[in-house]
């Protein structure tokens, strides 16, 4: 087995050091090494978006990042979206609009939507649907998710 | 995933050493959207992964009157966000907007798309249409290859042991230049091209005559296909539907597709002609300054 690597990173705003094997993905390191199990493995190959995190301000699939790659970089996961125990407006609106059923895709959608609103605080429906096209949900039919995101966008605008 | 070593060199020379030391079992890692997926699925077995994104040259964007040099690992998202590139090379944005979704574009690079060497790669017909030069580093120093000569088969290319792609260089667009990339997929987003077509033109100063043109197709041959005869047929010809249709016929004849789950041979040959003609029209509109990247974005189904 290859030697384990110590990785120093900023994780949800906190300086963090963890050990990983070079072959581990960021998703595996988050879930198995760091106990952050909010990010989900849906497909494991970049198709479904359930593992999405924000890496140095850019939305990425954590299943397609090797854990050692994040040395010195900044990662925001679903666990970093709420602040001081208060739900982020996206999380609140997902609840109000019933934008989830089984919930597996939800962390990825919320992280993706957060990255969208950081990039464009007032997206229209087309912008939202295009941005979220790489997130798959097999329960909701997407409509309630899109409405929740638009509701937050309108409140911010 | 099976075990491998991970190194992240900060210079081209270190990367060459690491890749050469690994023989055929070391590979450069850029965005990982192909490489890590292939490792996950066991389609690729490696001893060493060489993350090249800490090498400044691979992450650099340099745009000037001399052209555009893109580090091989620059992510599509960085290209999409660069207004100077959007203004000068709108056809490049055609490709970077439709490779995967938002989170794939955050990692996937044009250099990686080229080195993955899929016959259906969405950037390569575009690179060929733009007469791009690929800059390669290796144990014997640097060399350069034209984009149309880079791929040698499905998943195969000219890179030898220890070599890797450092940058791709777009020449400065000449006066009255326009280009476009179009692909056909049976859905709106997130799919692999059934056929893709890249085209570029240089028009006369009065914009009524085509001085030169280049056409390239994706997903109709074992490699992205430079259809030189289609572009050459347009040289010196007036801008008209008849001349474009002739070039489109040549593209259809050049296409040597297979039938598979994405499309049949007759469908792909038909699409080769249709997409060539449409891409040429858009390239001409852009050369005339009458079509913006955003208008084409909508044609491709992108906001």
Tab-separated table of N, CA, C and O in Angstrom, chain B residues 70 81 140 147 184 250:
chain	number	residue	atom	x	y	z
B	70	UNK	N	-3.018	28.709	-23.853
B	70	UNK	CA	-3.761	28.151	-22.720
B	70	UNK	C	-2.921	27.061	-22.089
B	70	UNK	O	-2.563	26.087	-22.767
B	81	UNK	N	-15.016	32.242	-17.821
B	81	UNK	CA	-15.066	33.472	-17.026
B	81	UNK	C	-14.137	34.558	-17.568
B	81	UNK	O	-14.096	35.651	-17.020
B	140	UNK	N	13.244	14.386	-24.037
B	140	UNK	CA	14.137	14.913	-25.080
B	140	UNK	C	13.877	16.385	-25.361
B	140	UNK	O	14.262	16.893	-26.416
B	147	UNK	N	-2.846	20.434	-34.004
B	147	UNK	CA	-3.980	19.773	-33.343
B	147	UNK	C	-4.495	18.599	-34.172
B	147	UNK	O	-4.854	17.553	-33.622
B	184	UNK	N	-24.430	17.603	-32.178
B	184	UNK	CA	-25.784	17.075	-32.061
B	184	UNK	C	-25.824	16.053	-30.940
B	184	UNK	O	-25.002	15.130	-30.892
B	250	UNK	N	-18.762	17.470	-48.979
B	250	UNK	CA	-17.417	16.904	-48.817
B	250	UNK	C	-17.219	16.387	-47.391
B	250	UNK	O	-16.554	15.364	-47.179
